Amino acid sequence: MNKLAADYKVLGGKNVTERIFNFSAGPAMLPLPVLEEAQRDLLSLPGVGMSVLEISHRSKIFEDIIQAAEADLRTLLGISDDYHVLFLQGGASTQFSMVPMNLMEKGGKADYLVTGLWSKAAVKEAKKVGTVNIAASTEEENFVRIPKQEEFKLDPEAAYVHYTSNNTIYGTEWHRVPEVGNVPLVCDASSDILSRPMDVSKHALIYAGAQKNMGPAGVTVVIIRRDMVKDPPPDMGTMFAYKTHVEAKSLYNTPPVFAIYIVRLVCKWLLGLGGLEAMQKINEEKAKMLYDVIDSSDFYRGHAQPDSRSLMNVTFRLPNEELEKKFVKEATAAGLDGLKGHRSVGGLRASIYNAFPKEGVKALVDFMKEFENKNG
Amino acid sequence: MNKLAADYKVLGGKNVTERIFNFSAGPAMLPLPVLEEAQRDLLSLPGVGMSVLEISHRSKIFEDIIQAAEADLRTLLGISDDYHVLFLQGGASTQFSMVPMNLMEKGGKADYLVTGLWSKAAVKEAKKVGTVNIAASTEEENFVRIPKQEEFKLDPEAAYVHYTSNNTIYGTEWHRVPEVGNVPLVCDASSDILSRPMDVSKHALIYAGAQKNMGPAGVTVVIIRRDMVKDPPPDMGTMFAYKTHVEAKSLYNTPPVFAIYIVRLVCKWLLGLGGLEAMQKINEEKAKMLYDVIDSSDFYRGHAQPDSRSLMNVTFRLPNEELEKKFVKEATAAGLDGLKGHRSVGGLRASIYNAFPKEGVKALVDFMKEFENKNG
């Protein structure tokens, strides 16, 4: 066991051998208490006699789990009864298609605010259904910032406006909800949902793959306003219609039981922390520690413009690529894993989602300072 | 802990409190050694320092897991290099749409062999894409049997022939591969894959949700012959095209990492048992124990005709519904869970997938005999 992992063990006060700091962009670290509860009960849920990996999705036990997950999500995000909460499969990539298939008439039109590769992937799928208007994009600046409201070229007759609340690759994040008038607003919140409070009421639909802040890979949460649930065209596959899953309360077919169970444990953990205001405060503290190092140094250079900086993914460059490679290699050896940046930006990326411990950020800060001293 | 669970504990020689016998039609019981390994390593995979719930799907660790899962599936089922093996999401219900969307030209035609509600659900989705010819059906007999070869009315120009290898609701199973000439054969093997050897080479495409014999809910295996992988129509969503997942080796977007990990452990367990011939022998022994009770009694009455009987789901009736209710209630109290039959058949159903222990079948046999003695 390396030193940092040993520290973590001591800090956590737990008998966790070997756990390292995983800065990966997702799937990402889960809260230790969540993993511990899942481990304890893996052979048999208390009083049930079956593993959660084995229970029927039609059983009372699972009904309790999925209802608790939904109730806790409603509490955490302040989701009103005007919205359905769905647990689906297929990730945000499937939502890239389901959103236009369900919300746009075939041959209709929609506005997209483009802030990175994931927004562009969403545009690609929407274009298969109708006409896409790029209402704003910062692609020419390599997505270093979120577009300003006055840059928007919105179409008041668009079926909806789509945006990506956090951009994992570029390390940028929306710190306001885009103003789109009366047009329904759709948000891909995969990489920052549950990291801070969110004004759900300003949205018509929010979707998010779970694997950053909510749980493991394999479940996608969709929050959809009741008036957005329409009859699908007769030739649409049943599984691709939101209406199917609304009517069946996410149980049209076998849902990803275990992933939903973990979401339920993560929600419980968040409520125990004090909810999303408390989580946001912690996330702000963690991000500030890294941005402070970047801002006080000529050695490190942030990719995102300060007012667009993400609390989830901190992207930065070093003076040259050779040093960047050296940084990744030495950091990995020190138990700081997954820091290599995406090829679109290069350099380094520290993903510090909800469950990423402050001790891990502190370890990276110390490592960065030491690395600069040695190589600066 | 009830008596049967206590017996199980003793028989398994393990410190497993409370585990009951889960006869549910799926999700279903997993092998105890699989659950134990998953539990042991849930906080950190050996030498990795991260939970399998946290690792990146782009990491070397996960690459090893998914490649091992594929390699073991190839060994177990004798899958040649002519086939791709994919790990997808969305269950068989999503495959009901993906098969016609990918294999039929829009407005084309396909043959379906209808042996139960799941076949009918597949037909419903195919009709949204093209014309469906019901090449055989036993619906008029409430699906008590598998159709005979001489009953088939095949269309030699069909894009494919689709069948459901095992019918969970009715307790019937194909004990031969349908002969369909040169037309590509597609099989929904969700409920009996890996329960016995299968001649993959006679099929163009095989799909199966994992939650009966392969792993937990949340991953779907697709085995597709190379010549079946075609360019999708330009307006098809990227996630719905087999070609996407073939080209990306199931990593186009984040796959259900944990579910694939469990599939990998289940495959390892099956190989340790001696492969699918050995598994089939065990499954035949388990099923025979129950069918023998049914056949030697006037009190119990099997739903499926003997030559169509499933090794996975044993369906039977009692003299009246009142006794059936009483049976379910008393069985549940005795630690024999999930025995209530589907409403389409009524009565009882014992699902005894691969991981269901022989001791559990023995317990049900004893319970059935005792129940008949008391109530017959």
Short mmCIF file of C-alpha atoms in Angstrom, two decimals, chain A residues 15-22 24 26-32 34-36 38-51 53-57 88-94 97-98 101 106 118 121 124-125 128-129 211-212 215-220 233-240 252-258 262 337, chain B residues 15-22 24 26-32 34-36 38-51 53-57 88-94 97-98 101 106 118 121 124-125 128-129 211-212 215-220 233-240 252-258 262 337:
data_model
loop_
_atom_site.label_atom_id
_atom_site.label_comp_id
_atom_site.label_asym_id
_atom_site.label_seq_id
_atom_site.Cartn_x
_atom_site.Cartn_y
_atom_site.Cartn_z
CA ASN A 15 -10.06 -1.12 7.36
CA VAL A 16 -9.78 -0.29 3.66
CA THR A 17 -6.64 -1.71 2.22
CA GLU A 18 -5.29 -0.37 -0.99
CA ARG A 19 -7.94 2.18 -1.98
CA ILE A 20 -6.36 4.89 -4.13
CA PHE A 21 -7.54 8.32 -5.27
CA ASN A 22 -9.40 7.93 -8.55
CA SER A 24 -11.19 9.55 -13.46
CA GLY A 26 -16.38 8.68 -14.77
CA PRO A 27 -17.32 6.07 -13.71
CA ALA A 28 -16.09 7.77 -10.56
CA MET A 29 -15.51 7.26 -6.86
CA LEU A 30 -18.50 6.35 -4.71
CA PRO A 31 -18.92 7.32 -1.06
CA LEU A 32 -17.17 4.80 1.17
CA VAL A 34 -22.25 3.42 0.30
CA LEU A 35 -19.72 0.79 -0.76
CA GLU A 36 -19.56 -0.55 2.78
CA ALA A 38 -23.52 -2.59 -0.36
CA GLN A 39 -20.72 -4.94 0.63
CA ARG A 40 -22.22 -5.83 3.99
CA ASP A 41 -25.59 -6.70 2.44
CA LEU A 42 -24.38 -8.27 -0.81
CA LEU A 43 -25.25 -11.86 0.12
CA SER A 44 -28.56 -10.95 1.70
CA LEU A 45 -30.46 -7.73 2.24
CA PRO A 46 -31.33 -7.48 5.96
CA GLY A 47 -34.38 -9.62 6.65
CA VAL A 48 -34.82 -10.54 2.99
CA GLY A 49 -32.65 -13.61 2.49
CA MET A 50 -31.68 -12.69 -1.08
CA SER A 51 -28.98 -10.53 -2.57
CA LEU A 53 -28.51 -8.83 -7.29
CA GLU A 54 -31.14 -11.55 -7.22
CA ILE A 55 -34.42 -9.96 -6.14
CA SER A 56 -37.34 -9.71 -8.51
CA HIS A 57 -38.05 -6.25 -9.84
CA LEU A 88 -33.80 3.99 -17.55
CA GLN A 89 -30.90 2.25 -19.28
CA GLY A 90 -28.61 3.20 -22.13
CA GLY A 91 -26.86 6.26 -20.72
CA ALA A 92 -26.99 9.86 -21.88
CA SER A 93 -26.10 8.65 -25.39
CA THR A 94 -29.50 6.97 -25.64
CA SER A 97 -31.85 10.17 -29.44
CA MET A 98 -34.85 9.79 -27.14
CA MET A 101 -37.63 11.39 -30.94
CA LYS A 106 -40.53 14.33 -37.07
CA TRP A 118 -21.13 15.83 -25.53
CA ALA A 121 -22.95 14.29 -29.88
CA LYS A 124 -25.69 14.73 -34.18
CA GLU A 125 -28.61 12.57 -32.98
CA LYS A 128 -31.50 12.59 -37.55
CA VAL A 129 -34.96 13.61 -36.36
CA GLN A 211 -21.90 7.17 -13.11
CA LYS A 212 -20.44 10.48 -11.90
CA GLY A 215 -24.21 5.74 -8.61
CA PRO A 216 -22.54 3.18 -10.85
CA ALA A 217 -22.71 2.98 -14.64
CA GLY A 218 -25.87 1.31 -15.91
CA VAL A 219 -28.75 3.56 -14.88
CA THR A 220 -29.92 6.86 -16.35
CA PRO A 233 -45.60 7.97 -33.23
CA PRO A 234 -47.04 4.51 -34.01
CA ASP A 235 -43.77 3.28 -35.52
CA MET A 236 -41.56 4.18 -32.54
CA GLY A 237 -40.13 1.24 -30.58
CA THR A 238 -41.94 0.88 -27.26
CA MET A 239 -38.72 1.11 -25.24
CA PHE A 240 -37.83 4.47 -26.84
CA TYR A 252 -41.93 -1.85 -18.29
CA ASN A 253 -39.12 -4.37 -18.43
CA THR A 254 -36.52 -5.47 -15.89
CA PRO A 255 -34.71 -2.34 -14.70
CA PRO A 256 -31.07 -2.30 -13.58
CA VAL A 257 -31.97 -3.28 -10.02
CA PHE A 258 -28.51 -3.11 -8.45
CA ILE A 262 -26.80 2.08 -5.24
CA ASP A 337 -4.97 7.89 -10.63
CA ASN B 15 -21.62 -18.41 7.02
CA VAL B 16 -24.65 -17.25 5.08
CA THR B 17 -27.36 -16.15 7.40
CA GLU B 18 -30.88 -15.84 6.17
CA ARG B 19 -30.50 -16.78 2.50
CA ILE B 20 -33.75 -18.28 1.25
CA PHE B 21 -34.64 -20.23 -1.90
CA ASN B 22 -35.72 -17.75 -4.57
CA SER B 24 -38.51 -16.14 -8.98
CA GLY B 26 -35.86 -13.45 -12.86
CA PRO B 27 -33.86 -11.61 -11.74
CA ALA B 28 -32.82 -14.91 -10.25
CA MET B 29 -30.40 -16.55 -7.84
CA LEU B 30 -26.70 -16.14 -8.53
CA PRO B 31 -24.04 -18.70 -7.61
CA LEU B 32 -22.92 -18.23 -4.03
CA VAL B 34 -19.93 -15.36 -7.40
CA LEU B 35 -21.66 -13.31 -4.72
CA GLU B 36 -18.88 -14.06 -2.27
CA ALA B 38 -18.06 -9.78 -5.54
CA GLN B 39 -18.59 -9.06 -1.85
CA ARG B 40 -14.96 -9.67 -0.93
CA ASP B 41 -13.69 -7.30 -3.62
CA LEU B 42 -16.43 -4.67 -3.47
CA LEU B 43 -14.28 -1.98 -1.84
CA SER B 44 -11.24 -2.70 -3.95
CA LEU B 45 -10.42 -5.13 -6.72
CA PRO B 46 -7.25 -7.00 -5.75
CA GLY B 47 -4.24 -4.83 -6.53
CA VAL B 48 -6.37 -2.09 -8.07
CA GLY B 49 -7.35 0.13 -5.17
CA MET B 50 -10.77 0.95 -6.61
CA SER B 51 -14.15 -0.74 -6.46
CA LEU B 53 -18.30 0.15 -9.19
CA GLU B 54 -15.86 3.01 -9.67
CA ILE B 55 -13.37 1.97 -12.34
CA SER B 56 -13.26 3.72 -15.68
CA HIS B 57 -14.63 1.74 -18.59
CA LEU B 88 -25.50 -3.81 -24.36
CA GLN B 89 -28.18 -2.23 -22.18
CA GLY B 90 -31.97 -2.13 -22.35
CA GLY B 91 -32.84 -5.81 -21.99
CA ALA B 92 -34.49 -8.14 -24.47
CA SER B 93 -37.30 -5.58 -24.83
CA THR B 94 -34.87 -3.22 -26.56
CA SER B 97 -36.89 -3.32 -31.67
CA MET B 98 -33.20 -3.44 -32.57
CA MET B 101 -34.56 -2.10 -37.16
CA LYS B 106 -37.83 -0.63 -43.62
CA TRP B 118 -42.39 -12.66 -25.01
CA ALA B 121 -43.97 -8.71 -27.56
CA LYS B 124 -45.41 -6.18 -31.76
CA GLU B 125 -42.13 -4.29 -32.20
CA LYS B 128 -43.58 -1.24 -36.43
CA VAL B 129 -40.74 -1.81 -38.89
CA GLN B 211 -30.78 -11.69 -15.31
CA LYS B 212 -31.67 -15.38 -15.42
CA GLY B 215 -25.67 -12.21 -14.17
CA PRO B 216 -27.72 -9.41 -12.68
CA ALA B 217 -30.30 -7.26 -14.47
CA GLY B 218 -28.75 -4.44 -16.49
CA VAL B 219 -26.72 -6.08 -19.24
CA THR B 220 -27.85 -7.77 -22.47
CA PRO B 233 -30.20 3.90 -42.21
CA PRO B 234 -28.96 7.51 -41.85
CA ASP B 235 -31.86 8.49 -39.57
CA MET B 236 -31.35 5.66 -37.06
CA GLY B 237 -30.13 6.70 -33.60
CA THR B 238 -26.47 5.75 -33.17
CA MET B 239 -27.17 3.73 -30.03
CA PHE B 240 -29.73 1.55 -31.85
CA TYR B 252 -19.32 3.40 -27.57
CA ASN B 253 -20.61 4.84 -24.32
CA THR B 254 -20.17 3.79 -20.71
CA PRO B 255 -21.26 0.15 -20.45
CA PRO B 256 -22.82 -1.38 -17.32
CA VAL B 257 -19.43 -2.15 -15.79
CA PHE B 258 -20.57 -3.96 -12.67
CA ILE B 262 -20.65 -10.30 -12.58
CA ASP B 337 -40.05 -17.78 -2.33
#
